[in-house]
XYZ file of N, CA and C in Angstrom:
675
model
N 1.457 -0.959 0.215
C -0.347 0.506 0.217
C 1.037 1.069 0.090
N 1.408 1.168 0.898
C 3.355 2.397 0.429
C 2.849 2.924 1.284
N 3.858 4.189 2.182
C 3.268 5.227 2.801
C 3.743 6.651 2.526
N 3.156 7.786 2.731
C 3.747 8.599 2.770
C 4.206 9.341 4.456
N 4.528 10.512 4.341
C 4.320 11.447 5.485
C 5.446 12.606 5.694
N 4.806 13.553 5.271
C 5.759 15.526 5.052
C 5.827 15.603 6.870
N 6.505 17.001 7.209
C 6.579 17.503 7.318
C 7.471 18.911 7.605
N 5.817 19.917 7.765
C 6.958 21.599 7.727
C 6.710 21.957 9.195
N 7.229 22.987 9.388
C 7.700 23.735 10.633
C 8.291 22.970 11.981
N 9.497 22.040 12.253
C 9.967 21.473 12.671
C 11.308 21.216 12.201
N 11.667 23.036 12.054
C 13.360 22.166 11.338
C 13.940 22.105 12.214
N 14.467 22.372 13.310
C 15.598 20.763 13.934
C 15.470 19.745 13.213
N 14.054 19.236 13.267
C 13.352 18.139 14.232
C 12.949 17.538 12.478
N 13.122 17.892 11.107
C 12.519 17.583 10.650
C 12.579 15.350 9.840
N 13.764 15.530 9.964
C 13.866 14.622 9.787
C 13.896 12.843 10.790
N 13.600 13.452 12.225
C 13.008 13.013 13.780
C 11.909 12.222 12.866
N 10.945 13.766 12.432
C 9.784 13.558 12.774
C 9.231 12.831 11.325
N 10.630 12.431 10.397
C 9.445 11.858 8.990
C 10.504 10.323 9.361
N 11.182 9.853 9.868
C 11.426 8.502 10.330
C 10.278 8.279 11.327
N 10.132 8.786 12.639
C 8.822 8.046 13.221
C 8.311 7.709 12.600
N 7.181 9.010 11.960
C 6.196 8.349 10.665
C 5.971 7.366 9.614
N 6.736 6.930 9.262
C 7.983 5.476 8.840
C 7.312 4.999 9.738
N 7.661 5.029 10.176
C 7.837 3.512 11.013
C 6.297 3.370 12.184
N 5.685 4.640 11.661
C 3.681 4.146 12.527
C 3.191 3.653 11.310
N 3.428 3.328 9.807
C 3.549 3.344 8.274
C 4.352 1.681 7.703
N 4.554 1.685 9.472
C 5.286 -0.476 8.172
C 4.239 -0.717 8.244
N 2.851 -0.744 9.667
C 1.432 -1.706 9.329
C 1.122 -1.892 7.771
N 1.016 -0.832 6.346
C 0.697 -1.095 5.154
C 2.570 -1.882 5.011
N 2.655 -2.608 4.588
C 3.604 -2.994 4.076
C 4.384 -2.955 3.035
N 6.100 -3.287 3.295
C 6.884 -2.289 2.265
C 7.838 -2.683 1.629
N 9.229 -1.887 0.681
C 10.576 -3.078 0.325
C 10.935 -2.222 0.310
N 10.961 -0.510 0.678
C 12.455 -0.360 0.566
C 11.084 1.583 0.912
N 12.770 2.086 1.681
C 12.661 3.003 2.658
C 12.991 4.380 2.085
N 12.942 5.989 1.225
C 13.091 6.912 1.289
C 13.196 8.107 2.149
N 13.808 9.352 2.395
C 13.567 10.473 2.764
C 13.952 11.360 2.242
N 13.070 12.483 1.522
C 13.901 13.924 1.162
C 13.733 15.346 1.913
N 14.946 15.995 2.044
C 14.695 17.214 2.935
C 14.998 18.413 2.377
N 14.107 19.370 2.032
C 15.019 20.820 1.191
C 15.220 20.624 1.750
N 16.313 22.474 1.556
C 16.749 23.476 2.493
C 16.796 24.924 0.864
N 18.530 25.168 0.870
C 19.080 25.093 -0.525
C 19.598 23.903 -1.956
N 18.919 23.205 -2.056
C 19.118 21.926 -2.958
C 18.245 21.139 -1.759
N 18.476 19.666 -2.080
C 17.088 18.653 -2.166
C 18.020 17.283 -2.021
N 18.067 17.077 -0.547
C 18.530 16.403 0.420
C 17.771 14.682 -0.244
N 18.735 13.475 -0.822
C 17.721 12.355 -1.045
C 18.915 11.575 -0.224
N 17.995 10.517 0.569
C 18.258 9.152 0.453
C 17.298 8.237 0.637
N 17.682 6.973 0.293
C 16.684 6.352 -0.283
C 17.831 4.799 0.058
N 16.826 4.086 0.492
C 17.449 2.669 0.852
C 16.590 0.916 -0.262
N 16.563 0.036 -0.001
C 15.532 -0.870 -0.484
C 15.953 -2.459 0.836
N 15.205 -2.337 1.222
C 14.715 -3.296 2.408
C 14.107 -2.159 3.325
N 14.256 -3.612 5.147
C 13.625 -2.769 5.802
C 14.183 -0.941 6.943
N 13.396 -0.978 7.040
C 13.022 1.505 7.021
C 14.851 0.607 8.198
N 15.177 -0.095 8.809
C 16.107 -0.219 9.540
C 17.487 0.139 8.784
N 17.527 0.173 7.880
C 18.730 0.279 6.648
C 19.032 1.834 5.859
N 17.153 2.564 6.400
C 17.589 3.999 6.010
C 17.649 4.542 7.419
N 17.695 3.829 8.654
C 18.999 4.639 9.911
C 20.013 4.586 9.497
N 20.197 3.144 9.378
C 21.455 3.339 9.896
C 22.122 4.509 8.627
N 21.547 3.936 7.255
C 22.440 4.941 6.759
C 22.190 6.964 6.419
N 20.794 7.672 7.200
C 20.725 8.442 7.696
C 21.590 9.200 9.629
N 21.948 8.189 10.501
C 22.954 8.318 11.591
C 24.272 7.712 11.002
N 24.768 7.441 9.424
C 26.104 7.960 9.435
C 26.236 9.422 8.425
N 25.193 9.582 7.621
C 25.477 10.763 6.410
C 24.244 11.487 6.507
N 23.782 12.266 7.644
C 21.724 12.755 8.352
C 21.694 14.014 6.570
N 20.416 13.882 6.183
C 19.985 14.987 5.227
C 19.151 16.034 6.316
N 19.300 17.702 5.946
C 19.050 17.755 6.907
C 17.596 19.171 6.351
N 17.318 19.764 6.565
C 17.065 20.776 5.537
C 14.651 21.247 6.738
N 14.148 21.862 6.379
C 13.478 22.270 7.394
C 12.264 21.480 7.297
N 12.015 21.632 5.177
C 10.997 20.819 4.941
C 11.535 19.692 4.192
N 10.717 18.438 4.914
C 10.754 17.149 4.675
C 9.456 15.873 3.826
N 10.695 15.451 3.239
C 8.687 13.732 2.699
C 9.837 13.202 3.368
N 8.740 11.911 2.602
C 9.500 10.955 3.055
C 8.124 9.811 2.487
N 8.819 8.662 2.854
C 8.102 7.408 1.379
C 8.186 5.857 2.574
N 7.291 4.756 1.674
C 7.636 3.350 2.117
C 7.330 2.534 0.845
N 7.646 2.312 0.290
C 7.624 1.714 -0.906
C 7.416 0.111 -1.551
N 6.016 0.301 -2.341
C 5.757 -1.180 -2.531
C 5.630 -1.582 -3.673
N 6.635 -2.469 -4.345
C 6.731 -2.128 -5.687
C 5.488 -2.182 -6.607
N 5.928 -2.386 -7.596
C 4.876 -2.021 -8.755
C 5.140 -1.937 -9.747
N 5.396 -1.007 -10.321
C 6.604 -0.500 -11.523
C 8.400 -0.862 -11.174
N 9.119 -2.364 -11.516
C 10.812 -1.843 -10.883
C 10.838 -3.162 -9.940
N 11.153 -3.366 -9.941
C 11.985 -4.367 -8.693
C 11.868 -3.984 -7.123
N 12.462 -4.108 -6.596
C 12.678 -3.353 -5.786
C 13.764 -2.821 -4.854
N 14.354 -2.251 -5.178
C 15.935 -1.643 -5.529
C 16.158 -0.300 -4.907
N 17.696 0.345 -4.194
C 17.334 1.553 -4.087
C 16.987 2.356 -5.791
N 17.907 1.990 -6.694
C 17.306 3.095 -7.623
C 15.547 3.137 -7.757
N 14.937 2.518 -7.270
C 13.950 2.224 -7.521
C 12.779 2.786 -6.451
N 13.613 2.944 -5.261
C 12.741 3.787 -3.782
C 12.733 4.786 -4.321
N 11.495 5.945 -4.170
C 11.248 6.757 -3.706
C 11.680 7.769 -2.494
N 12.129 9.055 -2.989
C 12.423 10.059 -3.211
C 12.664 9.801 -4.689
N 11.684 10.463 -6.234
C 12.748 10.797 -7.023
C 12.771 11.958 -7.335
N 14.124 12.206 -8.591
C 13.933 13.150 -8.557
C 14.468 13.940 -9.865
N 14.548 15.111 -10.559
C 13.924 15.971 -11.898
C 16.013 15.438 -12.706
N 16.573 15.881 -13.103
C 17.676 16.246 -13.754
C 18.587 16.448 -13.208
N 18.265 17.957 -12.617
C 19.195 18.606 -11.987
C 18.932 18.302 -10.570
N 18.394 17.451 -9.662
C 17.947 17.045 -8.608
C 17.824 18.491 -7.629
N 16.215 19.533 -8.417
C 16.411 20.247 -8.013
C 14.437 20.614 -7.205
N 14.015 18.954 -7.496
C 12.573 18.587 -6.804
C 12.501 17.101 -6.954
N 11.900 16.833 -5.311
C 12.028 15.510 -5.264
C 10.497 14.820 -5.223
N 10.214 13.689 -5.215
C 8.306 13.151 -5.256
C 8.235 12.308 -4.950
N 7.470 12.053 -4.059
C 6.630 10.582 -3.608
C 5.386 9.980 -3.963
N 4.768 9.121 -4.149
C 3.544 8.757 -4.901
C 2.749 7.143 -4.437
N 2.233 7.524 -4.193
C 1.276 5.853 -3.802
C 0.741 6.010 -4.988
N 0.361 4.741 -5.714
C -0.732 4.599 -6.282
C -0.145 3.342 -8.046
N -1.135 4.334 -8.505
C 0.084 3.557 -9.866
C -1.039 4.838 -10.972
N 0.104 5.337 -11.968
C -0.336 6.877 -13.011
C 0.218 5.506 -14.394
N -1.116 5.424 -14.721
C -1.467 4.524 -15.718
C -0.689 4.765 -16.822
N -0.958 6.383 -18.034
C -0.192 6.878 -18.740
C 1.599 7.122 -18.557
N 2.053 6.311 -17.940
C 2.767 6.696 -17.418
C 4.750 6.360 -18.497
N 3.826 5.497 -19.420
C 4.927 5.159 -21.098
C 4.757 5.805 -22.096
N 3.673 6.826 -21.938
C 3.273 7.921 -23.047
C 3.847 8.461 -22.946
N 3.462 9.213 -21.100
C 4.340 10.719 -20.702
C 5.915 10.161 -20.729
N 6.356 9.298 -20.267
C 7.974 9.106 -20.264
C 8.128 8.420 -21.999
N 7.781 7.956 -22.742
C 7.836 8.625 -23.943
C 8.262 9.589 -24.594
N 7.757 10.768 -23.798
C 7.369 11.975 -24.161
C 8.865 12.505 -23.814
N 8.621 12.728 -22.539
C 10.557 13.428 -21.993
C 11.350 13.247 -21.463
N 11.615 11.625 -22.547
C 13.020 11.427 -22.899
C 12.886 11.753 -24.294
N 12.470 12.327 -25.160
C 12.285 12.012 -26.367
C 12.972 13.755 -26.293
N 12.517 14.651 -25.683
C 12.308 15.656 -25.313
C 13.357 16.153 -24.655
N 14.627 15.351 -23.882
C 16.012 14.885 -23.733
C 16.484 14.368 -22.057
N 15.317 13.850 -21.384
C 15.012 14.036 -20.323
C 15.683 12.280 -19.833
N 16.547 12.345 -19.259
C 16.741 11.215 -18.365
C 16.212 10.712 -17.161
N 16.238 8.898 -17.249
C 15.511 8.425 -16.601
C 16.389 7.258 -15.758
N 16.201 7.982 -14.257
C 17.022 6.314 -13.327
C 16.337 5.200 -12.844
N 14.615 5.541 -12.903
C 14.727 3.906 -12.488
C 13.555 3.694 -13.109
N 12.665 2.376 -12.782
C 11.595 1.860 -13.745
C 10.350 2.522 -13.540
N 10.572 2.798 -12.056
C 8.766 2.824 -11.578
C 8.176 4.035 -12.485
N 6.749 4.370 -12.437
C 6.354 5.017 -13.161
C 6.241 6.059 -12.815
N 6.588 6.363 -11.258
C 6.382 7.412 -10.573
C 7.265 8.923 -11.142
N 7.955 8.335 -11.270
C 9.574 8.942 -12.114
C 9.128 10.080 -13.033
N 8.214 9.996 -13.636
C 7.126 10.985 -15.388
C 7.411 12.412 -13.941
N 6.775 12.406 -13.024
C 6.049 13.080 -12.090
C 7.169 14.516 -12.345
N 8.321 14.015 -11.475
C 9.866 15.125 -12.117
C 10.198 16.511 -11.923
N 10.073 15.584 -13.671
C 10.476 15.626 -14.838
C 9.358 16.359 -14.888
N 8.562 16.210 -15.387
C 6.832 17.014 -15.734
C 7.285 18.950 -14.630
N 7.792 18.482 -13.502
C 7.283 19.507 -12.689
C 8.792 20.364 -13.261
N 9.991 20.050 -14.174
C 10.877 19.865 -14.392
C 10.658 21.512 -15.529
N 9.774 20.093 -16.139
C 9.735 20.871 -17.735
C 8.945 21.384 -17.391
N 7.488 22.333 -16.695
C 7.134 23.511 -16.701
C 8.130 24.393 -15.198
N 8.571 24.438 -14.400
C 9.986 25.085 -14.450
C 10.651 25.975 -15.573
N 11.484 24.587 -16.129
C 11.554 25.618 -17.087
C 11.086 26.686 -17.729
N 9.323 25.982 -18.363
C 8.956 27.214 -18.672
C 8.339 28.028 -18.128
N 9.049 28.264 -17.299
C 9.247 29.995 -15.732
C 8.153 30.186 -14.876
N 7.089 28.577 -14.835
C 5.952 28.472 -13.599
C 6.760 28.297 -12.369
N 5.902 28.596 -11.903
C 5.890 28.722 -9.942
C 6.568 27.458 -9.451
N 6.822 26.780 -8.343
C 6.817 25.410 -7.627
C 5.626 24.693 -7.498
N 3.819 25.894 -7.032
C 2.901 25.627 -7.658
C 2.412 25.173 -8.413
N 2.649 26.544 -9.598
C 2.318 26.162 -10.214
C 2.433 24.562 -11.139
N 4.005 24.354 -11.468
C 4.646 23.497 -11.925
C 3.998 21.771 -11.746
N 4.006 22.183 -10.180
C 3.441 21.408 -9.390
C 2.505 20.722 -9.976
N 1.116 21.886 -10.190
C 0.164 21.029 -10.482
C -0.591 21.438 -11.998
N 0.499 21.510 -12.922
C 0.714 21.441 -14.731
C 1.115 20.334 -14.687
N 1.556 19.375 -13.979
C 3.179 18.143 -14.261
C 1.028 17.338 -13.189
N 0.234 17.701 -12.442
C -0.585 16.241 -11.992
C -2.006 16.728 -13.160
N -2.107 17.662 -13.789
C -2.733 17.613 -14.317
C -2.354 16.638 -15.705
N -0.813 16.036 -16.002
C -1.128 15.569 -16.724
C -0.619 14.035 -16.960
N -0.535 13.481 -16.005
C -1.269 11.900 -15.162
C -2.116 11.716 -15.112
N -2.863 10.165 -15.108
C -3.533 9.613 -15.519
C -3.829 8.183 -14.597
N -4.812 7.653 -13.074
C -4.299 7.008 -12.348
C -5.190 7.236 -11.477
N -4.396 6.679 -10.245
C -5.285 6.699 -8.804
C -3.148 6.980 -7.589
N -3.741 7.858 -7.274
C -2.159 8.085 -7.195
C -2.672 9.772 -5.547
N -1.402 9.390 -4.245
C -1.959 9.910 -3.816
C -0.375 11.207 -3.801
N -0.053 12.046 -3.775
C 1.548 11.912 -4.396
C 1.934 13.866 -4.008
N 2.829 13.368 -3.535
C 3.672 14.792 -2.607
C 5.027 15.287 -3.157
N 5.802 16.725 -2.453
C 6.909 17.242 -3.295
C 7.464 18.094 -2.922
N 9.089 18.363 -2.560
C 9.612 19.481 -2.240
C 10.269 20.041 -3.400
N 10.705 21.115 -3.321
C 11.573 21.750 -3.806
C 13.271 22.531 -3.713
N 14.550 22.125 -3.910
C 15.340 22.992 -3.109
C 14.690 24.826 -3.416
N 15.867 25.059 -1.978
C 15.554 26.282 -1.790
C 13.320 27.512 -1.836
N 12.644 26.024 -1.461
C 11.579 26.190 -1.192
C 11.405 26.377 0.167
N 10.335 26.085 0.626
C 9.433 26.416 2.131
C 8.231 25.379 2.605
N 8.163 24.535 1.208
C 6.338 23.896 0.709
C 6.102 22.474 0.688
N 5.750 22.291 1.053
C 5.293 21.035 0.841
C 3.992 21.033 -0.196
N 3.323 19.895 -1.727
C 2.601 20.740 -2.266
C 2.189 18.775 -2.230
N 1.216 18.403 -2.347
C 0.145 17.746 -2.890
C -1.530 16.831 -3.109
N -1.260 15.976 -4.157
C -3.146 15.823 -4.053
C -2.918 14.834 -3.981
N -4.461 14.239 -4.269
C -4.976 12.750 -4.254
C -5.672 12.414 -5.072
N -5.884 11.273 -5.511
C -6.048 10.622 -6.065
C -7.278 9.740 -6.194
N -8.606 8.831 -5.081
C -8.523 7.155 -5.157
C -7.205 6.371 -4.448
N -6.351 7.756 -3.653
C -5.809 7.186 -2.585
C -5.587 7.816 -0.809
N -5.452 7.062 -0.002
C -5.932 8.712 0.744
C -4.468 9.500 1.602
N -5.038 11.109 2.176
C -3.631 11.617 1.924
C -4.167 12.787 3.460
N -3.853 13.008 4.592
C -4.672 13.472 5.893
C -3.618 14.905 5.675
N -3.939 15.543 6.454
C -3.157 16.495 7.475
C -2.771 16.857 8.738
N -2.099 16.607 9.020
C -1.998 16.339 10.195
C -1.912 18.473 11.502
N -2.902 19.496 11.486
C -2.434 20.279 12.647
C -2.097 20.609 13.369
N -1.081 21.603 13.683
C -0.667 21.991 15.151
C 0.287 23.191 15.122
N -0.671 24.139 16.565
C -0.267 24.672 16.243
C 1.522 26.218 15.196
N 2.224 25.147 15.183
C 3.056 25.416 14.729
C 4.296 24.739 14.019
N 3.666 23.613 12.913
C 4.408 22.249 12.274
C 2.181 22.378 12.152
N 2.824 21.240 10.235
C 1.523 20.998 9.927
C 2.176 20.058 9.381
N 1.774 18.624 9.296
C 2.284 16.680 9.324
C 1.308 16.687 8.019
N 2.218 15.887 7.196
C 0.866 15.065 5.491
C 1.399 13.826 6.178
N 0.359 12.687 6.078
C 0.803 11.673 6.025
C -0.920 10.824 4.970
N -0.718 9.356 4.831
C -0.656 7.791 4.203
C -2.634 8.414 5.471
N -1.944 8.327 6.930
C -2.643 7.394 6.965
C -2.019 8.237 9.151
N -3.425 8.816 10.418
C -3.150 9.387 11.005
C -2.397 9.232 12.336
N -1.565 7.918 12.528
C -0.550 6.929 13.585
C 0.594 7.855 13.234
N -0.169 8.560 11.652
C 2.220 8.770 11.487
C 1.870 9.845 12.621
N 1.243 10.930 12.846
C 2.053 12.470 12.808
C 1.327 11.917 14.337
N 0.257 11.218 15.268
C -1.122 10.959 16.555
C -0.285 11.401 16.948
N 1.540 11.116 17.737
C 2.544 11.179 18.686
C 1.984 13.653 18.765
N 1.949 13.622 17.143
C 2.542 15.494 17.535
C 0.762 15.913 18.286
N -0.166 15.577 17.034
C -1.460 16.196 17.129
C -2.431 14.815 16.586
N -3.949 15.616 17.409
C -4.848 14.696 16.719
C -5.598 16.081 16.330
N -5.191 16.704 14.965
C -6.735 17.814 14.617
C -5.661 17.342 13.079
N -7.478 16.965 12.909
C -6.838 16.137 10.694
C -7.219 16.595 10.321
N -6.914 17.358 8.885
C -8.173 17.722 7.384
C -8.210 16.174 6.907
N -8.315 15.929 6.309
C -8.557 15.019 5.175
C -9.498 15.155 3.842
N -7.728 15.275 3.269
C -8.262 15.636 1.356
C -9.651 14.734 0.423
N -9.597 15.519 0.438
C -10.595 14.770 -0.705
C -9.818 13.869 -2.394
N -10.704 13.896 -3.139
C -9.800 13.571 -4.856
C -10.087 14.371 -5.413
N -8.960 15.215 -6.250
C -8.019 16.077 -6.760
C -8.372 16.979 -5.821
N -8.242 17.387 -4.827
C -7.928 18.310 -3.692
C -6.778 19.131 -3.984
N -6.020 20.282 -3.602
C -4.601 19.887 -3.241
C -3.908 20.913 -2.595
N -2.787 20.337 -1.498
C -2.942 21.344 -0.159
C -1.721 21.982 -0.628
N -0.754 23.402 0.334
C 0.590 22.775 0.153
C 0.581 23.617 1.864
N 1.482 22.668 2.321
C 1.209 23.128 3.729
C 3.390 24.254 3.854
N 3.561 25.096 4.266
C 4.989 25.759 4.792
C 4.807 27.005 6.262
N 5.296 26.776 6.412
C 5.778 27.731 8.198
C 4.674 28.205 8.391
N 3.677 29.323 7.260
C 2.639 29.480 7.835
C 1.855 29.056 8.391
N 1.417 27.134 7.823
C 0.463 26.900 8.283
C -0.316 26.524 6.570
N -1.181 25.717 5.884
C -1.505 24.983 5.183
C -2.550 25.588 4.731
N -3.510 25.103 3.648
C -4.134 25.573 2.438
C -4.537 24.803 1.426
N -6.245 24.386 1.369
C -5.975 22.881 0.335
C -7.035 24.039 -0.983
N -7.290 23.495 -1.426
C -7.799 24.123 -2.750
C -8.329 22.324 -3.788
N -9.539 23.804 -5.085
C -9.070 22.094 -5.607
C -8.742 22.687 -7.274
N -8.782 22.450 -7.970
C -7.681 22.950 -9.163
C -7.908 23.831 -9.998
């Protein structure tokens, strides 16, 4: 089923919050896990196998940043491996994306992006999303505009979240895959299910199909396309 977590508003504890959330979503089943934290760059750490493999890696070289997302993957497109683990990035490493669900038209989109010069490093359907975002950014779109433009191109079921280098927000949306926000006075959380952030807050906002959310240091906002 995969698991998604996100956190904004706890800049000195982002990684700890993400790892805690991933541990609370292990019940959903997974074969790899990863995190992406955004500051002036996007730092990604991801590994095949149990969560302990990721824990060991971040103990040795911890990514840092005030904004972060994390993921536990259950393989659909591509076998379990480090390179197929989430998060996935664009060619320049400026955006990181995590995704639950199936992108049904990924091959068509991937072929188009490949013809335009994008280089893919995984077997997943998910990886088309950061490359679509990259294309929109190159055309002058803002982070939010680029995220929305990418979602307009994909078909299927999904819960998707993204962070950007130099950005201060997590952008997310859902269609036929659960996504819920956790609201606290000074932090906002994102997850596939409430146990990921229950220790921190019991105030929740469930996203509906087709809704977009932006969470940042000032709070949260939910809208439709």
